[in-house]
Tab-separated table of N, CA and C and ligand atoms in Angstrom:
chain	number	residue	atom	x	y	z
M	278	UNK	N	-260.741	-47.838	-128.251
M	278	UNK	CA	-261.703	-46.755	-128.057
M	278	UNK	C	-261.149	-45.731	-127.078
M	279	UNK	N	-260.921	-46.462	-125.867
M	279	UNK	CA	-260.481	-45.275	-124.968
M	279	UNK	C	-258.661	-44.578	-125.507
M	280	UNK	N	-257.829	-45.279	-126.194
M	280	UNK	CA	-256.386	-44.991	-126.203
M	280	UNK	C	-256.761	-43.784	-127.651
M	281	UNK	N	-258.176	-43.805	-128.386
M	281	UNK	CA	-258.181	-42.683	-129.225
M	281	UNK	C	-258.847	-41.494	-128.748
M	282	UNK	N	-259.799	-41.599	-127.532
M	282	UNK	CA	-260.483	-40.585	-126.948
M	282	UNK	C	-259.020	-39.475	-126.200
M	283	UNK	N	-257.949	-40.572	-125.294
M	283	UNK	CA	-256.780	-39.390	-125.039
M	283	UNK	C	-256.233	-38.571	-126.289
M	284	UNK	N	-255.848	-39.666	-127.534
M	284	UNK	CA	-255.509	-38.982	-128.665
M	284	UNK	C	-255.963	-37.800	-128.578
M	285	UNK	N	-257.330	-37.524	-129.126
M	285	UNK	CA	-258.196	-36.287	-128.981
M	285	UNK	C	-257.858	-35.433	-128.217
M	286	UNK	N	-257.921	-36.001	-126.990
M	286	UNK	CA	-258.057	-34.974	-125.851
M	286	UNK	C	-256.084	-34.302	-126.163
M	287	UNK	N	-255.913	-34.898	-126.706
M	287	UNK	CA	-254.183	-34.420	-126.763
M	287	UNK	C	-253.739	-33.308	-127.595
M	288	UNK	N	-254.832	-33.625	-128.697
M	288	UNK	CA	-254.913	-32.711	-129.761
M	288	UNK	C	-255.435	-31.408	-129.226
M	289	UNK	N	-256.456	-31.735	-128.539
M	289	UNK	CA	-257.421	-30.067	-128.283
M	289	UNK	C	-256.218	-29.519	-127.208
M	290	UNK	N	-255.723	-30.146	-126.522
M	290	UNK	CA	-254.801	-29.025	-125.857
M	290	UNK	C	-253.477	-28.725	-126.669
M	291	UNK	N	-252.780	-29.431	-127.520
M	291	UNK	CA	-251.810	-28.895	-128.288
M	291	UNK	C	-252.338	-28.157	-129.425
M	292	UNK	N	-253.797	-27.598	-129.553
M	292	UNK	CA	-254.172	-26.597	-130.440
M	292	UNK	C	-254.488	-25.308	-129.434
M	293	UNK	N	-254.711	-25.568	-128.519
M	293	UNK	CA	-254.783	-24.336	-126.784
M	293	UNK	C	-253.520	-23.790	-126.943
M	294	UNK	N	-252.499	-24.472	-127.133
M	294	UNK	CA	-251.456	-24.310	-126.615
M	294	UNK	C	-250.773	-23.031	-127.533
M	295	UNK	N	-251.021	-23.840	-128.929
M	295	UNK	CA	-250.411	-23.303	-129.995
M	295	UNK	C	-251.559	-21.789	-130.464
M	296	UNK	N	-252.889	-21.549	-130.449
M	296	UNK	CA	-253.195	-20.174	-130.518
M	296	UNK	C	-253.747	-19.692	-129.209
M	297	UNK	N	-253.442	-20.278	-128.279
M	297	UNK	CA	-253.509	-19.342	-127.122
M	297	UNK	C	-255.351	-19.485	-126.668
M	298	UNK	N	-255.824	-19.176	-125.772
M	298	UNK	CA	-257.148	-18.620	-125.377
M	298	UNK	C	-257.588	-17.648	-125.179
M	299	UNK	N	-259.028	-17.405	-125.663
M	299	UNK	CA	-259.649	-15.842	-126.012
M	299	UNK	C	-259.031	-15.058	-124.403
M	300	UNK	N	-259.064	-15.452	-123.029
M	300	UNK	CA	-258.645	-14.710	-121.769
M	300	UNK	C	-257.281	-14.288	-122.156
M	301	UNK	N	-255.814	-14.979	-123.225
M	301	UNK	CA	-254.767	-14.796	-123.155
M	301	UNK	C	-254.455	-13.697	-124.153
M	302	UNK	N	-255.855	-13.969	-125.317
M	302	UNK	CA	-255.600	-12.973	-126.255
M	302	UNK	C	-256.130	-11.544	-126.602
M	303	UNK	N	-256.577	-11.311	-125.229
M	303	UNK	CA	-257.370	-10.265	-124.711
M	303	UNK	C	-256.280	-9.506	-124.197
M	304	UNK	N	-254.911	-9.417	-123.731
M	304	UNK	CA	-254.036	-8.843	-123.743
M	304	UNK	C	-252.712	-9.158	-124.337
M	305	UNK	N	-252.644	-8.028	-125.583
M	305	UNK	CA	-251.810	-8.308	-126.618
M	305	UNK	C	-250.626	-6.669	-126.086
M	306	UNK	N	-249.663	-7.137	-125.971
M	306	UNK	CA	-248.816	-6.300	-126.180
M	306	UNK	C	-248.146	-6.085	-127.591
M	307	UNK	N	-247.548	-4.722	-127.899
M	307	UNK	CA	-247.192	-4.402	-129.211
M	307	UNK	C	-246.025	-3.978	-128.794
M	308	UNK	N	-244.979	-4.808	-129.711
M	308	UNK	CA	-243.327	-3.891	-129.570
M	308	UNK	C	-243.002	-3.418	-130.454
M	309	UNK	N	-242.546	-2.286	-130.716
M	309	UNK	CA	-241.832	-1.220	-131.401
M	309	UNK	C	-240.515	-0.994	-130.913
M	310	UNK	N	-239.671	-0.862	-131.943
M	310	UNK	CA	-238.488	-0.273	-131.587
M	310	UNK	C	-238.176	0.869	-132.447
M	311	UNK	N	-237.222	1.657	-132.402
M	311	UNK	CA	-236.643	2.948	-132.971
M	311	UNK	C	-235.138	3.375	-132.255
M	312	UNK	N	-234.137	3.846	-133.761
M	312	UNK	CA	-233.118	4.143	-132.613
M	312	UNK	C	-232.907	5.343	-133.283
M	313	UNK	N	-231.962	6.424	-132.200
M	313	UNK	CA	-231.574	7.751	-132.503
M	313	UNK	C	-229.921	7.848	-132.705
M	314	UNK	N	-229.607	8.508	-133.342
M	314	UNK	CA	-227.812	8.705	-133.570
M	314	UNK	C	-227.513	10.143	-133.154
M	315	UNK	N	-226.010	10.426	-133.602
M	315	UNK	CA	-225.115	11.441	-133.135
M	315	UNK	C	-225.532	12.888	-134.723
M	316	UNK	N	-225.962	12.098	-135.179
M	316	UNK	CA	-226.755	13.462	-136.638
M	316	UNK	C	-227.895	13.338	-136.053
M	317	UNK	N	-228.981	13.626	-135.434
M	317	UNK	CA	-230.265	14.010	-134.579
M	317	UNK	C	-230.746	13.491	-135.802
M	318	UNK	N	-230.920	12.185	-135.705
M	318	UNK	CA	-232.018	11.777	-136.388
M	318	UNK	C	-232.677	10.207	-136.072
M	319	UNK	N	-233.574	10.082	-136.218
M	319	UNK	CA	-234.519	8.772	-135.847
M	319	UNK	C	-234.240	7.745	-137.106
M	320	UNK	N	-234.064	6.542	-137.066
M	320	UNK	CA	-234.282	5.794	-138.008
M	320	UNK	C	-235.402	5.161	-138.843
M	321	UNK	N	-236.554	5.892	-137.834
M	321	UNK	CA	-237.982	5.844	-138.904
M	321	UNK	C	-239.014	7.359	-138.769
M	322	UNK	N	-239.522	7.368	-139.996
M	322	UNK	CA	-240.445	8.635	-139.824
M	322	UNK	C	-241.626	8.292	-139.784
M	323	UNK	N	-242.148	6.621	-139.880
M	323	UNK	CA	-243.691	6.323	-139.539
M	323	UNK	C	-243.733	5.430	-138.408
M	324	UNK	N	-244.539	5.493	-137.626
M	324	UNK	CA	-244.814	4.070	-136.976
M	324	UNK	C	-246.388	3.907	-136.648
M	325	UNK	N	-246.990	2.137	-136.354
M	325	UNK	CA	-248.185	2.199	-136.825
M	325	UNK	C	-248.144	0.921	-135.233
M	326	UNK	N	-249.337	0.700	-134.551
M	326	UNK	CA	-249.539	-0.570	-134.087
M	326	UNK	C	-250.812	-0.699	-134.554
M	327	UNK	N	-251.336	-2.141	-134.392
M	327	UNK	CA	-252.938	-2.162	-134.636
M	327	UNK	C	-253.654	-1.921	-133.714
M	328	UNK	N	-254.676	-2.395	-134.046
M	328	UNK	CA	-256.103	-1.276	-132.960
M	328	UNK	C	-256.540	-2.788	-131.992
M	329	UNK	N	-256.189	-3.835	-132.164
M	329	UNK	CA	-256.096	-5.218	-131.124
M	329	UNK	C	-254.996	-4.915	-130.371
M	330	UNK	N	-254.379	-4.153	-130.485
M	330	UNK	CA	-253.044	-3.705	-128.925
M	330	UNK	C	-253.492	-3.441	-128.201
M	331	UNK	N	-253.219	-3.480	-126.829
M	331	UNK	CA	-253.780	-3.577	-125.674
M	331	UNK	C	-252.465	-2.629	-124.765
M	332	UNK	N	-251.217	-3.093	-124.801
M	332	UNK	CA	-250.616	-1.970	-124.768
M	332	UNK	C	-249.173	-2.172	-125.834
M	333	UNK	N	-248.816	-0.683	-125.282
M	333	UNK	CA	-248.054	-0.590	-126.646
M	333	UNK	C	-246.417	-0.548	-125.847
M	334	UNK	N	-245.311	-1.005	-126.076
M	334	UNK	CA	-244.089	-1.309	-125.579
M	334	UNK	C	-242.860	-0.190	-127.544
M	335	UNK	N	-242.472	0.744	-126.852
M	335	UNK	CA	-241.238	1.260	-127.765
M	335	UNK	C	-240.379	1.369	-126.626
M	336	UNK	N	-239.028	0.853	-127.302
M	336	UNK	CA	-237.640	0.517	-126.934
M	336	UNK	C	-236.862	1.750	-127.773
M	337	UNK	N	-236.191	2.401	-127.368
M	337	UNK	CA	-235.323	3.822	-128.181
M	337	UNK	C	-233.968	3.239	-127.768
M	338	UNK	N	-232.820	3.085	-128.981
M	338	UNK	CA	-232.077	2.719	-128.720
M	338	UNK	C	-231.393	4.315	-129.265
M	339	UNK	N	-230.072	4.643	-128.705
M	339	UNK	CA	-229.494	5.743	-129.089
M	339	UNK	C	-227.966	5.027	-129.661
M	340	UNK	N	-227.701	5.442	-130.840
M	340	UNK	CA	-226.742	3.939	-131.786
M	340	UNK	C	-225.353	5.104	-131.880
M	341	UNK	N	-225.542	6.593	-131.072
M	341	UNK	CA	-224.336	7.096	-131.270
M	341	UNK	C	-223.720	6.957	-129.752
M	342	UNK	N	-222.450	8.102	-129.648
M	342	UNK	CA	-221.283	8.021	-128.694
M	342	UNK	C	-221.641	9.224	-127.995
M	343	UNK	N	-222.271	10.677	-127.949
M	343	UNK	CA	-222.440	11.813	-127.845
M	343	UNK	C	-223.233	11.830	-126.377
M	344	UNK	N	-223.187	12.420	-125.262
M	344	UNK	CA	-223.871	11.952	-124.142
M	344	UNK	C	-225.018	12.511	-124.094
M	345	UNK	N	-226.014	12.360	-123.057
M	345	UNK	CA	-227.099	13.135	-123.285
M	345	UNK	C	-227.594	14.292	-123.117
M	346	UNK	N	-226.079	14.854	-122.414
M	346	UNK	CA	-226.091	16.420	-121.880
M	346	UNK	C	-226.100	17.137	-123.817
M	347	UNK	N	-225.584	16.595	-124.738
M	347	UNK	CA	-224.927	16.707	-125.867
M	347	UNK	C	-225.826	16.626	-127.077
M	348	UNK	N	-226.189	15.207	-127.187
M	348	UNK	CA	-227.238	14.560	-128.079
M	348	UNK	C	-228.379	13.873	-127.362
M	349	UNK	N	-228.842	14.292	-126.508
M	349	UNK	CA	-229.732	13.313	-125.457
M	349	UNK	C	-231.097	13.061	-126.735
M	350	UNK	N	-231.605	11.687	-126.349
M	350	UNK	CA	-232.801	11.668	-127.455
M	350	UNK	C	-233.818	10.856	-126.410
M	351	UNK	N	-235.324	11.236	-126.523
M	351	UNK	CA	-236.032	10.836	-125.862
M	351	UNK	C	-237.066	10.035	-127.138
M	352	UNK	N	-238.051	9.715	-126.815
M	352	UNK	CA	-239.176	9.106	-127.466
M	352	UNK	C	-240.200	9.691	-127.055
M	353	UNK	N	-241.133	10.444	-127.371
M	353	UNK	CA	-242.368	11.265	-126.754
M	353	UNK	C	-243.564	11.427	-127.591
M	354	UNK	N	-244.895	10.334	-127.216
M	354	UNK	CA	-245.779	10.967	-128.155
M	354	UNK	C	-246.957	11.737	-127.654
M	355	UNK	N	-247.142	12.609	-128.696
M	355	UNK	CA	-248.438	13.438	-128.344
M	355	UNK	C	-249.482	13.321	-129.377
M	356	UNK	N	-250.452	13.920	-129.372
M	356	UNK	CA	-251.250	14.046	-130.795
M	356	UNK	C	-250.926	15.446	-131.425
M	357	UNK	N	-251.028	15.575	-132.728
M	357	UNK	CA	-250.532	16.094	-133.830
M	357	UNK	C	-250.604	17.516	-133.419
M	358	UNK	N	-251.352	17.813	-133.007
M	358	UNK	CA	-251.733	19.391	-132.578
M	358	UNK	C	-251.098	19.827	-131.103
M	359	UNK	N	-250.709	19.168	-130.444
M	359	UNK	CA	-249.707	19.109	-129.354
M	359	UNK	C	-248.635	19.455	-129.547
M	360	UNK	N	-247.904	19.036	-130.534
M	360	UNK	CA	-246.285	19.079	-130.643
M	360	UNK	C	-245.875	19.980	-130.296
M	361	UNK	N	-245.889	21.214	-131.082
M	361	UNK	CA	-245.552	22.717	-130.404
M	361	UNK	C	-245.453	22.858	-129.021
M	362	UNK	N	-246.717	23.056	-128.843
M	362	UNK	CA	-246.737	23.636	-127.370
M	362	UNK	C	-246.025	22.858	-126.111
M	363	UNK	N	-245.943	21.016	-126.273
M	363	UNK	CA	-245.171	20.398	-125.331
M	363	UNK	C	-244.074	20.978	-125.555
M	364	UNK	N	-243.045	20.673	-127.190
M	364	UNK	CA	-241.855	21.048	-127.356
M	364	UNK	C	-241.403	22.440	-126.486
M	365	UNK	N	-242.295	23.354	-126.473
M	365	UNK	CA	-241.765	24.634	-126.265
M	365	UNK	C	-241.508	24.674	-124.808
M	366	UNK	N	-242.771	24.242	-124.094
M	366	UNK	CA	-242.970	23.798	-122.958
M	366	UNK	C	-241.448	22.789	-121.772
M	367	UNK	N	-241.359	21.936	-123.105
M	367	UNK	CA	-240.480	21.265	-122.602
M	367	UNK	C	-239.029	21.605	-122.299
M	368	UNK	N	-238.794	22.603	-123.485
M	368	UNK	CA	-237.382	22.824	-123.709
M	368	UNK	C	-237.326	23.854	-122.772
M	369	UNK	N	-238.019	24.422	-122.114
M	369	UNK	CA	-237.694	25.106	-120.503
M	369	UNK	C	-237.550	24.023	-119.293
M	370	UNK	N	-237.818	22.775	-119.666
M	370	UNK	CA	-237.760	21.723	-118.352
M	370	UNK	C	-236.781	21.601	-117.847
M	371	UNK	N	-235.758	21.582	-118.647
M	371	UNK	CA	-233.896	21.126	-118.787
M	371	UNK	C	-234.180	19.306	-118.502
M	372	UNK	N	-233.356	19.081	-119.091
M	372	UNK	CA	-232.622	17.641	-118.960
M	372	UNK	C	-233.100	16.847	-117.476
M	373	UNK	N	-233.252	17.733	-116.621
M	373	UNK	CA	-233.090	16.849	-115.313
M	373	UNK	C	-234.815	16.326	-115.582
M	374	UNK	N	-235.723	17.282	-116.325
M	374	UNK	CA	-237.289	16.878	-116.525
M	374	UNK	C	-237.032	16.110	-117.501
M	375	UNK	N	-236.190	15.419	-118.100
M	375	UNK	CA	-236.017	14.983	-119.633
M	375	UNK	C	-236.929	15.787	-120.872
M	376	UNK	N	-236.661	17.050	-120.509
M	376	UNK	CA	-237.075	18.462	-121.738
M	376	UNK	C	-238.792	18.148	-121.528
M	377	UNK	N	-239.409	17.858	-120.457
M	377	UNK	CA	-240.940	17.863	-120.916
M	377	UNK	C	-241.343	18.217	-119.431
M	378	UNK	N	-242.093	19.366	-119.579
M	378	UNK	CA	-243.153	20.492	-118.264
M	378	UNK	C	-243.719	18.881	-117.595
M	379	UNK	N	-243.036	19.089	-116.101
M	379	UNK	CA	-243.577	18.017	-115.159
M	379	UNK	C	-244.734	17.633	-115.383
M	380	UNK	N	-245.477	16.730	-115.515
M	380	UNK	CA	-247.060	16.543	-114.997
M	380	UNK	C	-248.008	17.135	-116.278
M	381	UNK	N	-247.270	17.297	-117.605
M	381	UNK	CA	-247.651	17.695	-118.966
M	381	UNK	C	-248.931	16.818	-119.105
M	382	UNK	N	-250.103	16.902	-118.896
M	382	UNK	CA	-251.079	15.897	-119.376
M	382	UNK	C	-251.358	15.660	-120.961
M	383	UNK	N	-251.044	16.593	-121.849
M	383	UNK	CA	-250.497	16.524	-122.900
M	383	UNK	C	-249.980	15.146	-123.635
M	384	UNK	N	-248.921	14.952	-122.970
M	384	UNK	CA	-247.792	13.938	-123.351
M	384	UNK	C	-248.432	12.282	-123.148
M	385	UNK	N	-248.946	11.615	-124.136
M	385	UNK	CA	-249.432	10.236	-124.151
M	385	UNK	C	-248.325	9.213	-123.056
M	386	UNK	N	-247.012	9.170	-123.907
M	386	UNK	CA	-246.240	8.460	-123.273
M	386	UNK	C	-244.728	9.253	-123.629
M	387	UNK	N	-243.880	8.656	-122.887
M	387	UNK	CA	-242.004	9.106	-123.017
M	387	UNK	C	-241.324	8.431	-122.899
M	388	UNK	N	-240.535	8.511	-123.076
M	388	UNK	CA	-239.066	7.482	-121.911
M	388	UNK	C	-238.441	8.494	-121.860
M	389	UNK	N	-237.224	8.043	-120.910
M	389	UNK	CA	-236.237	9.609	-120.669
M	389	UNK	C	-235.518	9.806	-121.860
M	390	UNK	N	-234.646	10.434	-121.326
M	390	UNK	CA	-233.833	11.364	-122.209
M	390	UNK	C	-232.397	10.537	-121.672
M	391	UNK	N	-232.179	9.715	-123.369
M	391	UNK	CA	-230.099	8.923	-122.897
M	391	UNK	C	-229.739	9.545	-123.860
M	392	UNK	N	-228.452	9.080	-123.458
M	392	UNK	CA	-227.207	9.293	-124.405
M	392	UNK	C	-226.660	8.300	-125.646
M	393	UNK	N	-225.522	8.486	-126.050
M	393	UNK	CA	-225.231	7.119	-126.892
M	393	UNK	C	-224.880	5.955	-126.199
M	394	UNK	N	-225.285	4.771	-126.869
M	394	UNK	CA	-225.053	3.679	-126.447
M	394	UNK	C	-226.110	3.172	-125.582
M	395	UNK	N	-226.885	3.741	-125.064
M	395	UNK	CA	-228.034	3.705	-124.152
M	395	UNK	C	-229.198	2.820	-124.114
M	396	UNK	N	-230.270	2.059	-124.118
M	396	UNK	CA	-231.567	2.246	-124.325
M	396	UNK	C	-232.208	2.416	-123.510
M	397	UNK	N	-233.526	2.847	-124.044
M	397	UNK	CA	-234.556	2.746	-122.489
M	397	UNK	C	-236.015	2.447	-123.258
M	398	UNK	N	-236.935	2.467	-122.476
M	398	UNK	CA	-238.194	1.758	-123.020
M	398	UNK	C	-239.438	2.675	-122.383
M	399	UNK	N	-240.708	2.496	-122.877
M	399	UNK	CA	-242.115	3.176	-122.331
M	399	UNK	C	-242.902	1.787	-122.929
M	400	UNK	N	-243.847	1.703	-121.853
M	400	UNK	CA	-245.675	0.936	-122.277
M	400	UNK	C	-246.488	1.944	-121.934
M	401	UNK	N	-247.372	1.563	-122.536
M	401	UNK	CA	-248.498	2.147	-122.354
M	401	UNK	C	-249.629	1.766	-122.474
M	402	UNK	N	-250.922	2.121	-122.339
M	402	UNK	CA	-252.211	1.356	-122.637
M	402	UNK	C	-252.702	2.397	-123.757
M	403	UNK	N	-252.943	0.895	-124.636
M	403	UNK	CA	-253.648	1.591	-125.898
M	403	UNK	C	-254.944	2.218	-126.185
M	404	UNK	N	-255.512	1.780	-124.576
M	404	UNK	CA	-256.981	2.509	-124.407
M	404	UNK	C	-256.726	3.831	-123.937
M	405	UNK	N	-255.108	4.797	-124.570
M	405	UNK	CA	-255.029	5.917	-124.611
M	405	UNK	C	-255.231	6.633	-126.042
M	406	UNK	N	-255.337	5.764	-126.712
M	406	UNK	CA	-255.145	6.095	-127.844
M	406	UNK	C	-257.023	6.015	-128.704
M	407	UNK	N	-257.074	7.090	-129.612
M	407	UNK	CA	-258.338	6.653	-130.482
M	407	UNK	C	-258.100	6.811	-131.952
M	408	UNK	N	-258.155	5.532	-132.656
M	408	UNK	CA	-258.921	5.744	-133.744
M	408	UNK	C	-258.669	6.875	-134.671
M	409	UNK	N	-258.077	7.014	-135.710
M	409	UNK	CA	-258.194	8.173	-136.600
M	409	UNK	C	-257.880	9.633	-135.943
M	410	UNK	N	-257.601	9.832	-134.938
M	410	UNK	CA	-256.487	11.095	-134.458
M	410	UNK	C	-255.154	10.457	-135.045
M	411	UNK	N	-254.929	11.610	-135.136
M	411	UNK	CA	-253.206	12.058	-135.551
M	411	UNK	C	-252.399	12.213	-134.522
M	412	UNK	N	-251.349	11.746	-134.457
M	412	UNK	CA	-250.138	11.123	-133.776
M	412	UNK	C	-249.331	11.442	-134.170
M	413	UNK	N	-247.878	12.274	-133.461
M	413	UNK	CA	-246.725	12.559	-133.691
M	413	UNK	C	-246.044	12.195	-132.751
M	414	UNK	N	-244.414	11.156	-133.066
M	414	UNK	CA	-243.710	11.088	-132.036
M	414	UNK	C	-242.621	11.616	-132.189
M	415	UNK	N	-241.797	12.356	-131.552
M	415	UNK	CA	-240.487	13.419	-131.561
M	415	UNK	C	-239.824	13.287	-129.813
M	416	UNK	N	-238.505	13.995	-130.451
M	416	UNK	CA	-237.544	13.981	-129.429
M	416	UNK	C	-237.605	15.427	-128.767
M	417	UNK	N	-237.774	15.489	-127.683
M	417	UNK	CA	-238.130	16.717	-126.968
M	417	UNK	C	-236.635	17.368	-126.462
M	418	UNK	N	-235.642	16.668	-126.826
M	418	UNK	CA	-234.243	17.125	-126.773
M	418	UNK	C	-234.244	18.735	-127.605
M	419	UNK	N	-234.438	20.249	-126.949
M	419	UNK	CA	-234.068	21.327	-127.568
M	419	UNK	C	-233.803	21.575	-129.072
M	420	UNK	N	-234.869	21.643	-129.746
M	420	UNK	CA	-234.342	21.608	-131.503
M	420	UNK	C	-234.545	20.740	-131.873
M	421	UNK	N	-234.345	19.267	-131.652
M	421	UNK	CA	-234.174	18.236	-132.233
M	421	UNK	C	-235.291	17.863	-132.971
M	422	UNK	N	-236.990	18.506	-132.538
M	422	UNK	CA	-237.960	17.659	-133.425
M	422	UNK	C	-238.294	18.029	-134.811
M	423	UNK	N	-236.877	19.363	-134.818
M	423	UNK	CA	-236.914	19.879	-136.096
M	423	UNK	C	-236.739	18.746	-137.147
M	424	UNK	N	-235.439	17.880	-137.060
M	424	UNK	CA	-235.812	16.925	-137.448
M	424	UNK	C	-236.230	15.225	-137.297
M	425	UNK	N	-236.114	15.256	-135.797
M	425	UNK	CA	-236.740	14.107	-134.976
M	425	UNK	C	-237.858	13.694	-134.738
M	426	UNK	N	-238.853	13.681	-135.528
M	426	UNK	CA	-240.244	13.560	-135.549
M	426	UNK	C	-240.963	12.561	-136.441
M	427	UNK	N	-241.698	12.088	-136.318
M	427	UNK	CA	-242.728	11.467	-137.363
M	427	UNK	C	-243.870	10.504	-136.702
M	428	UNK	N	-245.048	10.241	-138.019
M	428	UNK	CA	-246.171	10.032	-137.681
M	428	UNK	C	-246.390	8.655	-136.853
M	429	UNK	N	-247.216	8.918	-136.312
M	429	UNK	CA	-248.050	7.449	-135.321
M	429	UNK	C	-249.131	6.849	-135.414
M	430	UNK	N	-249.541	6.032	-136.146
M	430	UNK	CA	-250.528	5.942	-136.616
M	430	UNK	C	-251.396	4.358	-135.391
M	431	UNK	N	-252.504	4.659	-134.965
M	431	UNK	CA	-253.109	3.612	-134.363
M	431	UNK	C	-254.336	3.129	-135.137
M	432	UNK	N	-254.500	1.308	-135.083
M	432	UNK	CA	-255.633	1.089	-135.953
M	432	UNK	C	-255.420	0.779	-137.419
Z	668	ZN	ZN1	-232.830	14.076	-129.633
């Protein structure tokens, strides 16, 4: 009797163990990655997390040789109707702002601005984000979101 009651009790914690508890799953991080090359371009034009993210983790890897004075590529999102005006904004910052107007409240999240061979990373909290707005993420590198850009979708 008692050597099957531990049984039990063995089980309910190797099922704890294995999906976690509602306190652990109340903060879910989301990873994304994306990398940029020496032809200014991103290796994806969508990205999506779900609406249970809690925060959101993108890693930008830059997969060329070109430095960042050269090909610098950042990760930057705004919402859809933003783009312009940060971009324009930005590309007066120079490099040392990583191309984005100091203190831009605009700008959701970034990472800096590398070169090839590089990575760097941004989190963020997804309780920045809502629901059915439109999302664009682009490289605020001068020109580049001409073709460095694409959608973000949350939810
Ligand atoms: Zn770039």
């Amino acid at each position: 009797m008692s050597s099957k009651h531990y049984w039990m009790a063995g089980t309910v914690i190797a099922a704890a163990a294995l999906f976690g508890n509602p306190a652990a799953a109340a903060d879910k991080v989301c990873s994304l990655a994306i990398a940029g090359n020496d032809l200014m371009q991103f290796d994806k034009k969508e990205m999506a997390v779900a609406a249970d993210c809690t925060e959101i983790q993108v890693t930008l890897t830059h997969t060329g040789k070109l430095p960042a004075a050269a090909m610098g590529h950042d990760w930057v999102l705004v919402k859809t109707e933003d783009l312009n005006p940060v971009a324009n904004a930005g590309a007066a910052a120079g490099l040392a702002n990583n191309y984005l107007q100091p203190g831009d409240k605009r700008v959701i999240a970034a990472t800096k601005v590398i070169g090839g061979g590089q990575t760097t990373s941004v989190t963020f909290a997804a309780s920045l984000l809502k629901k059915g707005q439109a999302y664009t993420f682009f490289c605020s590198f001068p020109g580049h979101n001409a073709l460095m850009k694409g959608t973000f979708t949350f939810g």
